[in-house]
PDB file of C-alpha atoms in Angstrom:
ATOM      1  CA  MET H   1     115.785  62.335 176.889  1.00 52.00           C
ATOM      2  CA  ASP H   2     118.249  61.801 174.016  1.00 64.00           C
ATOM      3  CA  ARG H   3     119.147  65.003 172.183  1.00 80.00           C
ATOM      4  CA  ALA H   4     121.405  63.782 169.394  1.00 92.00           C
ATOM      5  CA  PRO H   5     120.842  64.018 165.642  1.00 96.00           C
ATOM      6  CA  ARG H   6     119.940  60.849 163.759  1.00 96.00           C
ATOM      7  CA  LEU H   7     120.792  60.036 160.146  1.00 97.00           C
ATOM      8  CA  SER H   8     119.449  57.121 158.125  1.00 95.00           C
ATOM      9  CA  PHE H   9     119.943  56.016 154.528  1.00 95.00           C
ATOM     10  CA  THR H  10     117.675  54.217 152.080  1.00 89.00           C
ATOM     11  CA  GLY H  11     118.320  52.981 148.560  1.00 74.00           C
ATOM     12  CA  HIS H  12     122.084  52.385 148.694  1.00 67.00           C
ATOM     13  CA  GLY H  13     123.150  50.031 145.929  1.00 66.00           C
ATOM     14  CA  ALA H  14     125.654  49.366 143.202  1.00 64.00           C
ATOM     15  CA  GLN H  15     123.968  51.920 140.909  1.00 85.00           C
ATOM     16  CA  THR H  16     124.205  54.810 143.374  1.00 89.00           C
ATOM     17  CA  GLU H  17     125.211  58.059 141.675  1.00 92.00           C
ATOM     18  CA  ALA H  18     123.981  60.755 144.085  1.00 95.00           C
ATOM     19  CA  VAL H  19     122.730  61.397 147.615  1.00 96.00           C
ATOM     20  CA  VAL H  20     119.805  63.615 148.604  1.00 97.00           C
ATOM     21  CA  LEU H  21     119.610  64.838 152.207  1.00 98.00           C
ATOM     22  CA  LEU H  22     116.130  65.626 153.566  1.00 98.00           C
ATOM     23  CA  LEU H  23     115.905  68.471 156.107  1.00 98.00           C
ATOM     24  CA  HIS H  24     112.618  68.728 157.977  1.00 98.00           C
ATOM     25  CA  GLY H  25     111.008  71.773 159.523  1.00 98.00           C
ATOM     26  CA  GLY H  26     110.909  72.908 163.131  1.00 97.00           C
ATOM     27  CA  THR H  27     110.080  75.867 165.373  1.00 97.00           C
ATOM     28  CA  PRO H  28     111.812  79.171 166.139  1.00 97.00           C
ATOM     29  CA  ASP H  29     112.556  78.237 169.756  1.00 97.00           C
ATOM     30  CA  SER H  30     112.524  74.812 171.391  1.00 96.00           C
ATOM     31  CA  LEU H  31     115.060  72.550 173.055  1.00 96.00           C
ATOM     32  CA  ALA H  32     112.633  69.646 173.071  1.00 96.00           C
ATOM     33  CA  PRO H  33     114.017  66.574 171.301  1.00 96.00           C
ATOM     34  CA  VAL H  34     112.711  65.785 167.839  1.00 96.00           C
ATOM     35  CA  ARG H  35     110.619  62.620 167.903  1.00 95.00           C
ATOM     36  CA  PRO H  36     110.448  60.231 164.940  1.00 93.00           C
ATOM     37  CA  PHE H  37     106.688  60.761 164.618  1.00 94.00           C
ATOM     38  CA  ASP H  38     106.729  64.580 164.690  1.00 96.00           C
ATOM     39  CA  PRO H  39     104.636  65.892 161.757  1.00 96.00           C
ATOM     40  CA  SER H  40     107.569  67.874 160.337  1.00 97.00           C
ATOM     41  CA  VAL H  41     109.615  64.672 160.181  1.00 97.00           C
ATOM     42  CA  LEU H  42     106.832  62.553 158.707  1.00 96.00           C
ATOM     43  CA  ARG H  43     106.087  65.160 156.027  1.00 97.00           C
ATOM     44  CA  MET H  44     109.474  64.556 154.415  1.00 97.00           C
ATOM     45  CA  PHE H  45     108.962  60.799 154.002  1.00 96.00           C
ATOM     46  CA  PRO H  46     106.882  61.074 150.799  1.00 97.00           C
ATOM     47  CA  PHE H  47     109.630  63.206 149.269  1.00 97.00           C
ATOM     48  CA  GLY H  48     112.060  60.401 149.992  1.00 96.00           C
ATOM     49  CA  ARG H  49     109.821  57.797 148.374  1.00 95.00           C
ATOM     50  CA  SER H  50     109.285  59.996 145.329  1.00 96.00           C
ATOM     51  CA  LEU H  51     113.023  60.600 144.966  1.00 96.00           C
ATOM     52  CA  ALA H  52     113.778  56.892 145.242  1.00 94.00           C
ATOM     53  CA  ARG H  53     111.259  56.079 142.503  1.00 94.00           C
ATOM     54  CA  ALA H  54     112.417  58.870 140.204  1.00 94.00           C
ATOM     55  CA  GLY H  55     116.059  57.954 140.692  1.00 93.00           C
ATOM     56  CA  GLY H  56     115.517  54.347 139.685  1.00 91.00           C
ATOM     57  CA  GLY H  57     118.107  53.058 142.146  1.00 90.00           C
ATOM     58  CA  ARG H  58     120.631  55.791 141.349  1.00 93.00           C
ATOM     59  CA  ILE H  59     119.790  58.095 144.303  1.00 95.00           C
ATOM     60  CA  VAL H  60     120.385  57.348 147.979  1.00 96.00           C
ATOM     61  CA  VAL H  61     117.978  59.216 150.265  1.00 97.00           C
ATOM     62  CA  ALA H  62     119.452  60.423 153.571  1.00 97.00           C
ATOM     63  CA  LYS H  63     116.971  61.438 156.273  1.00 97.00           C
ATOM     64  CA  LEU H  64     118.221  63.683 159.060  1.00 98.00           C
ATOM     65  CA  ARG H  65     116.381  64.088 162.361  1.00 98.00           C
ATOM     66  CA  TYR H  66     117.681  67.092 164.287  1.00 98.00           C
ATOM     67  CA  ALA H  67     118.626  66.820 167.939  1.00 97.00           C
ATOM     68  CA  VAL H  68     116.105  69.494 169.008  1.00 97.00           C
ATOM     69  CA  ARG H  69     113.051  71.064 167.405  1.00 97.00           C
ATOM     70  CA  GLY H  70     114.062  74.727 167.459  1.00 97.00           C
ATOM     71  CA  TRP H  71     116.401  77.082 165.636  1.00 98.00           C
ATOM     72  CA  ASN H  72     117.050  78.777 168.981  1.00 97.00           C
ATOM     73  CA  GLY H  73     118.409  82.161 168.021  1.00 96.00           C
ATOM     74  CA  ASP H  74     122.182  82.465 167.978  1.00 95.00           C
ATOM     75  CA  ARG H  75     122.508  78.764 168.766  1.00 96.00           C
ATOM     76  CA  GLU H  76     121.279  77.986 165.232  1.00 97.00           C
ATOM     77  CA  SER H  77     120.771  74.463 166.517  1.00 97.00           C
ATOM     78  CA  PRO H  78     119.948  72.587 163.285  1.00 98.00           C
ATOM     79  CA  LEU H  79     122.968  73.939 161.394  1.00 98.00           C
ATOM     80  CA  ALA H  80     125.410  71.867 163.423  1.00 97.00           C
ATOM     81  CA  ASP H  81     123.257  68.791 162.825  1.00 98.00           C
ATOM     82  CA  ALA H  82     123.110  69.394 159.068  1.00 98.00           C
ATOM     83  CA  ARG H  83     126.867  69.889 158.857  1.00 97.00           C
ATOM     84  CA  TRP H  84     127.374  66.715 160.884  1.00 97.00           C
ATOM     85  CA  ALA H  85     125.118  64.875 158.410  1.00 97.00           C
ATOM     86  CA  LEU H  86     127.060  66.237 155.435  1.00 96.00           C
ATOM     87  CA  ASP H  87     130.283  65.043 157.038  1.00 95.00           C
ATOM     88  CA  ARG H  88     128.824  61.545 157.449  1.00 95.00           C
ATOM     89  CA  ILE H  89     127.670  61.585 153.823  1.00 95.00           C
ATOM     90  CA  ALA H  90     131.135  62.691 152.654  1.00 94.00           C
ATOM     91  CA  GLU H  91     132.753  59.882 154.636  1.00 93.00           C
ATOM     92  CA  ARG H  92     130.427  57.277 153.149  1.00 92.00           C
ATOM     93  CA  PHE H  93     129.828  58.632 149.626  1.00 90.00           C
ATOM     94  CA  GLY H  94     132.698  61.080 149.193  1.00 84.00           C
ATOM     95  CA  HIS H  95     132.787  61.012 145.411  1.00 82.00           C
ATOM     96  CA  LEU H  96     129.042  61.499 144.885  1.00 92.00           C
ATOM     97  CA  PRO H  97     127.142  64.761 144.323  1.00 95.00           C
ATOM     98  CA  VAL H  98     124.700  65.781 147.053  1.00 97.00           C
ATOM     99  CA  GLY H  99     121.298  67.445 146.876  1.00 97.00           C
ATOM    100  CA  LEU H 100     119.520  69.156 149.774  1.00 98.00           C
ATOM    101  CA  VAL H 101     115.738  69.238 150.178  1.00 98.00           C
ATOM    102  CA  GLY H 102     114.461  71.370 153.051  1.00 98.00           C
ATOM    103  CA  HIS H 103     110.995  72.446 154.132  1.00 98.00           C
ATOM    104  CA  SER H 104     110.279  75.550 156.221  1.00 98.00           C
ATOM    105  CA  MET H 105     113.079  75.742 158.816  1.00 98.00           C
ATOM    106  CA  GLY H 106     114.725  72.960 156.827  1.00 98.00           C
ATOM    107  CA  GLY H 107     114.713  75.240 153.793  1.00 98.00           C
ATOM    108  CA  ARG H 108     116.570  77.853 155.812  1.00 98.00           C
ATOM    109  CA  VAL H 109     119.033  75.177 156.928  1.00 98.00           C
ATOM    110  CA  ALA H 110     119.588  73.982 153.353  1.00 98.00           C
ATOM    111  CA  LEU H 111     120.342  77.491 152.131  1.00 97.00           C
ATOM    112  CA  ARG H 112     122.781  78.098 154.998  1.00 97.00           C
ATOM    113  CA  VAL H 113     124.814  74.880 154.583  1.00 97.00           C
ATOM    114  CA  ALA H 114     124.853  74.629 150.779  1.00 95.00           C
ATOM    115  CA  ASP H 115     128.494  75.727 150.624  1.00 91.00           C
ATOM    116  CA  TYR H 116     129.683  73.806 153.688  1.00 87.00           C
ATOM    117  CA  GLY H 117     133.223  72.523 153.148  1.00 67.00           C
ATOM    118  CA  GLY H 118     132.991  69.546 155.489  1.00 59.00           C
ATOM    119  CA  VAL H 119     135.725  67.379 156.913  1.00 53.00           C
ATOM    120  CA  SER H 120     137.432  67.083 153.523  1.00 46.00           C
ATOM    121  CA  GLY H 121     137.163  70.742 152.519  1.00 46.00           C
ATOM    122  CA  GLY H 122     137.171  71.896 148.929  1.00 40.00           C
ATOM    123  CA  ILE H 123     133.408  72.276 148.601  1.00 42.00           C
ATOM    124  CA  HIS H 124     133.100  76.016 149.174  1.00 42.00           C
ATOM    125  CA  GLY H 125     131.931  78.640 146.698  1.00 42.00           C
ATOM    126  CA  GLY H 126     131.637  77.453 143.127  1.00 43.00           C
ATOM    127  CA  ASP H 127     133.619  74.215 143.405  1.00 46.00           C
ATOM    128  CA  LEU H 128     131.267  71.378 142.484  1.00 47.00           C
ATOM    129  CA  SER H 129     133.861  68.620 142.276  1.00 43.00           C
ATOM    130  CA  ARG H 130     132.185  67.083 145.322  1.00 56.00           C
ATOM    131  CA  GLY H 131     129.641  68.079 147.974  1.00 87.00           C
ATOM    132  CA  VAL H 132     126.362  69.931 147.445  1.00 95.00           C
ATOM    133  CA  HIS H 133     125.382  70.392 143.813  1.00 95.00           C
ATOM    134  CA  SER H 134     121.741  71.419 144.145  1.00 97.00           C
ATOM    135  CA  VAL H 135     119.277  72.716 146.721  1.00 98.00           C
ATOM    136  CA  ALA H 136     115.479  72.667 146.911  1.00 98.00           C
ATOM    137  CA  ALA H 137     114.089  75.057 149.540  1.00 98.00           C
ATOM    138  CA  LEU H 138     110.346  74.556 149.999  1.00 98.00           C
ATOM    139  CA  ALA H 139     108.333  77.274 151.752  1.00 98.00           C
ATOM    140  CA  PRO H 140     111.603  78.384 153.384  1.00 98.00           C
ATOM    141  CA  TRP H 141     111.676  80.385 156.579  1.00 98.00           C
ATOM    142  CA  LEU H 142     113.529  83.605 155.706  1.00 98.00           C
ATOM    143  CA  PRO H 143     113.354  85.985 158.680  1.00 97.00           C
ATOM    144  CA  ASP H 144     114.640  89.559 158.830  1.00 95.00           C
ATOM    145  CA  GLY H 145     118.390  89.724 158.492  1.00 93.00           C
ATOM    146  CA  GLU H 146     118.786  86.314 156.874  1.00 96.00           C
ATOM    147  CA  PRO H 147     122.012  86.355 154.817  1.00 94.00           C
ATOM    148  CA  ILE H 148     121.968  85.802 151.086  1.00 93.00           C
ATOM    149  CA  PRO H 149     123.044  82.197 150.509  1.00 93.00           C
ATOM    150  CA  LEU H 150     126.414  81.520 148.899  1.00 88.00           C
ATOM    151  CA  LEU H 151     125.070  79.698 145.881  1.00 88.00           C
ATOM    152  CA  GLY H 152     128.072  79.698 143.560  1.00 89.00           C
ATOM    153  CA  ARG H 153     127.243  77.530 140.542  1.00 89.00           C
ATOM    154  CA  ARG H 154     124.830  75.327 142.440  1.00 95.00           C
ATOM    155  CA  ALA H 155     121.310  74.880 141.128  1.00 97.00           C
ATOM    156  CA  LEU H 156     118.568  76.201 143.411  1.00 98.00           C
ATOM    157  CA  LEU H 157     114.849  75.472 143.399  1.00 98.00           C
ATOM    158  CA  LEU H 158     112.640  77.770 145.466  1.00 98.00           C
ATOM    159  CA  ALA H 159     108.970  76.803 145.814  1.00 98.00           C
ATOM    160  CA  HIS H 160     106.200  78.391 147.860  1.00 98.00           C
ATOM    161  CA  GLY H 161     102.415  78.332 148.135  1.00 97.00           C
ATOM    162  CA  THR H 162     100.704  81.698 147.821  1.00 96.00           C
ATOM    163  CA  ALA H 163      98.351  80.976 150.759  1.00 97.00           C
ATOM    164  CA  ASP H 164     101.174  80.148 153.192  1.00 97.00           C
ATOM    165  CA  ARG H 165     100.588  81.909 156.524  1.00 96.00           C
ATOM    166  CA  ILE H 166     103.548  80.362 158.366  1.00 97.00           C
ATOM    167  CA  THR H 167     106.405  81.539 156.139  1.00 98.00           C
ATOM    168  CA  ASP H 168     106.272  84.437 153.691  1.00 97.00           C
ATOM    169  CA  PRO H 169     106.061  83.602 149.968  1.00 98.00           C
ATOM    170  CA  ALA H 170     106.976  87.178 149.070  1.00 97.00           C
ATOM    171  CA  ARG H 171     110.384  86.749 150.681  1.00 97.00           C
ATOM    172  CA  THR H 172     111.005  83.608 148.663  1.00 98.00           C
ATOM    173  CA  THR H 173     110.232  85.514 145.475  1.00 98.00           C
ATOM    174  CA  GLU H 174     112.516  88.358 146.556  1.00 97.00           C
ATOM    175  CA  LEU H 175     115.361  85.913 147.192  1.00 97.00           C
ATOM    176  CA  ALA H 176     114.883  84.277 143.797  1.00 97.00           C
ATOM    177  CA  GLU H 177     114.966  87.655 142.077  1.00 96.00           C
ATOM    178  CA  LYS H 178     118.084  88.740 143.986  1.00 96.00           C
ATOM    179  CA  LEU H 179     120.000  85.552 143.202  1.00 96.00           C
ATOM    180  CA  SER H 180     118.902  85.533 139.565  1.00 95.00           C
ATOM    181  CA  ALA H 181     120.004  89.139 139.148  1.00 94.00           C
ATOM    182  CA  ASP H 182     123.423  88.106 140.467  1.00 92.00           C
ATOM    183  CA  GLY H 183     123.663  85.349 137.866  1.00 93.00           C
ATOM    184  CA  GLY H 184     122.527  82.448 140.036  1.00 93.00           C
ATOM    185  CA  ASN H 185     121.042  79.252 138.632  1.00 95.00           C
ATOM    186  CA  VAL H 186     117.609  79.643 140.239  1.00 97.00           C
ATOM    187  CA  GLU H 187     114.170  78.220 139.523  1.00 97.00           C
ATOM    188  CA  LEU H 188     111.099  79.692 141.262  1.00 98.00           C
ATOM    189  CA  MET H 189     107.791  77.851 141.476  1.00 97.00           C
ATOM    190  CA  THR H 190     104.685  79.288 143.119  1.00 96.00           C
ATOM    191  CA  TYR H 191     101.540  77.281 143.828  1.00 95.00           C
ATOM    192  CA  PRO H 192      98.372  79.418 143.882  1.00 95.00           C
ATOM    193  CA  GLY H 193      96.309  78.701 146.982  1.00 95.00           C
ATOM    194  CA  ALA H 194      98.762  76.198 148.471  1.00 96.00           C
ATOM    195  CA  ARG H 195      99.460  76.330 152.192  1.00 96.00           C
ATOM    196  CA  HIS H 196     102.537  75.681 154.299  1.00 97.00           C
ATOM    197  CA  SER H 197     102.038  71.935 154.697  1.00 95.00           C
ATOM    198  CA  MET H 198     102.458  71.344 150.934  1.00 95.00           C
ATOM    199  CA  MET H 199      99.349  69.167 150.998  1.00 93.00           C
ATOM    200  CA  PHE H 200      95.986  69.128 149.194  1.00 89.00           C
ATOM    201  CA  PRO H 201      97.407  68.270 146.722  1.00 92.00           C
ATOM    202  CA  ALA H 202     100.845  67.020 147.729  1.00 95.00           C
ATOM    203  CA  ARG H 203     101.830  65.200 144.531  1.00 95.00           C
ATOM    204  CA  PRO H 204     102.920  68.318 142.564  1.00 95.00           C
ATOM    205  CA  TRP H 205     105.459  69.183 145.281  1.00 97.00           C
ATOM    206  CA  HIS H 206     106.880  65.655 145.296  1.00 97.00           C
ATOM    207  CA  ASP H 207     107.111  65.489 141.512  1.00 97.00           C
ATOM    208  CA  LEU H 208     108.690  68.946 141.294  1.00 97.00           C
ATOM    209  CA  VAL H 209     111.462  68.091 143.732  1.00 98.00           C
ATOM    210  CA  SER H 210     112.136  64.659 142.257  1.00 98.00           C
ATOM    211  CA  SER H 211     112.432  65.930 138.699  1.00 97.00           C
ATOM    212  CA  PHE H 212     114.688  68.794 139.825  1.00 98.00           C
ATOM    213  CA  MET H 213     117.047  66.459 141.682  1.00 98.00           C
ATOM    214  CA  VAL H 214     117.184  63.947 138.837  1.00 97.00           C
ATOM    215  CA  LYS H 215     117.922  66.754 136.389  1.00 96.00           C
ATOM    216  CA  THR H 216     120.646  68.386 138.490  1.00 96.00           C
ATOM    217  CA  LEU H 217     122.345  65.352 140.072  1.00 96.00           C
ATOM    218  CA  LEU H 218     122.176  62.491 137.582  1.00 93.00           C
ATOM    219  CA  ALA H 219     123.758  62.109 134.180  1.00 80.00           C
ATOM    220  CA  PRO H 220     121.177  61.594 131.422  1.00 75.00           C
ATOM    221  CA  VAL H 221     120.534  57.978 130.565  1.00 61.00           C
ATOM    222  CA  PRO H 222     121.680  57.416 126.968  1.00 58.00           C
ATOM    223  CA  GLU H 223     118.968  56.389 124.577  1.00 57.00           C
ATOM    224  CA  SER H 224     119.074  52.884 123.223  1.00 54.00           C
ATOM    225  CA  PRO H 225     120.072  52.772 119.565  1.00 57.00           C
ATOM    226  CA  LYS H 226     117.135  52.320 117.268  1.00 59.00           C
ATOM    227  CA  ALA H 227     116.986  49.207 115.213  1.00 54.00           C
ATOM    228  CA  PRO H 228     117.419  49.830 111.466  1.00 60.00           C
ATOM    229  CA  PRO H 229     114.208  49.663 109.451  1.00 62.00           C
ATOM    230  CA  PRO H 230     113.554  46.367 107.698  1.00 61.00           C
ATOM    231  CA  HIS H 231     114.561  46.198 104.030  1.00 52.00           C
TER     232      HIS H 231
END
């Protein structure tokens, strides 16, 4: 069975101004290959469609499918895949800002690779001349001992449902408070009664992420000049 990461792009056109990489969830331990119809993979598709609509042709959506389903302890399996994807994005869209959207394990991945320097370097710390500009971590998996992400000047959205029983919303709040206290550019959104799947309803999650990425990655569209009033 093939165990290699897969990366696909949608929405590439002449108006492209930014790229958003979707990072799906997984399991703590599994070397089973990720299948294209796994629920964690399919759950990210509506985020891609919402981003494409909100971007109006200005955002390319990159969808990563990890090689295997698990984090796998010290192997940290999905991190290598995410860094590989960022390298491919830099090769293809080197001058464009990048956003990361991760759910559950994908949220953990997004927070870990936000400052990845890539094949071209120069993206670490607070340098936003290229590479990752903004991160949305949705119901992120933040186990004991998880390091504080190196946010720099990047914008971070943390969102969690209060009824999540898979990952801990309290830890997401604690991370937001820690980063904010250190001067980070952090937004925290909590959804009362929402569970880990980000469904029922799903639309608020999609709209939240899309508006955040448009706000942090795209230049504002200038308003058309108003016609002078008739004399």
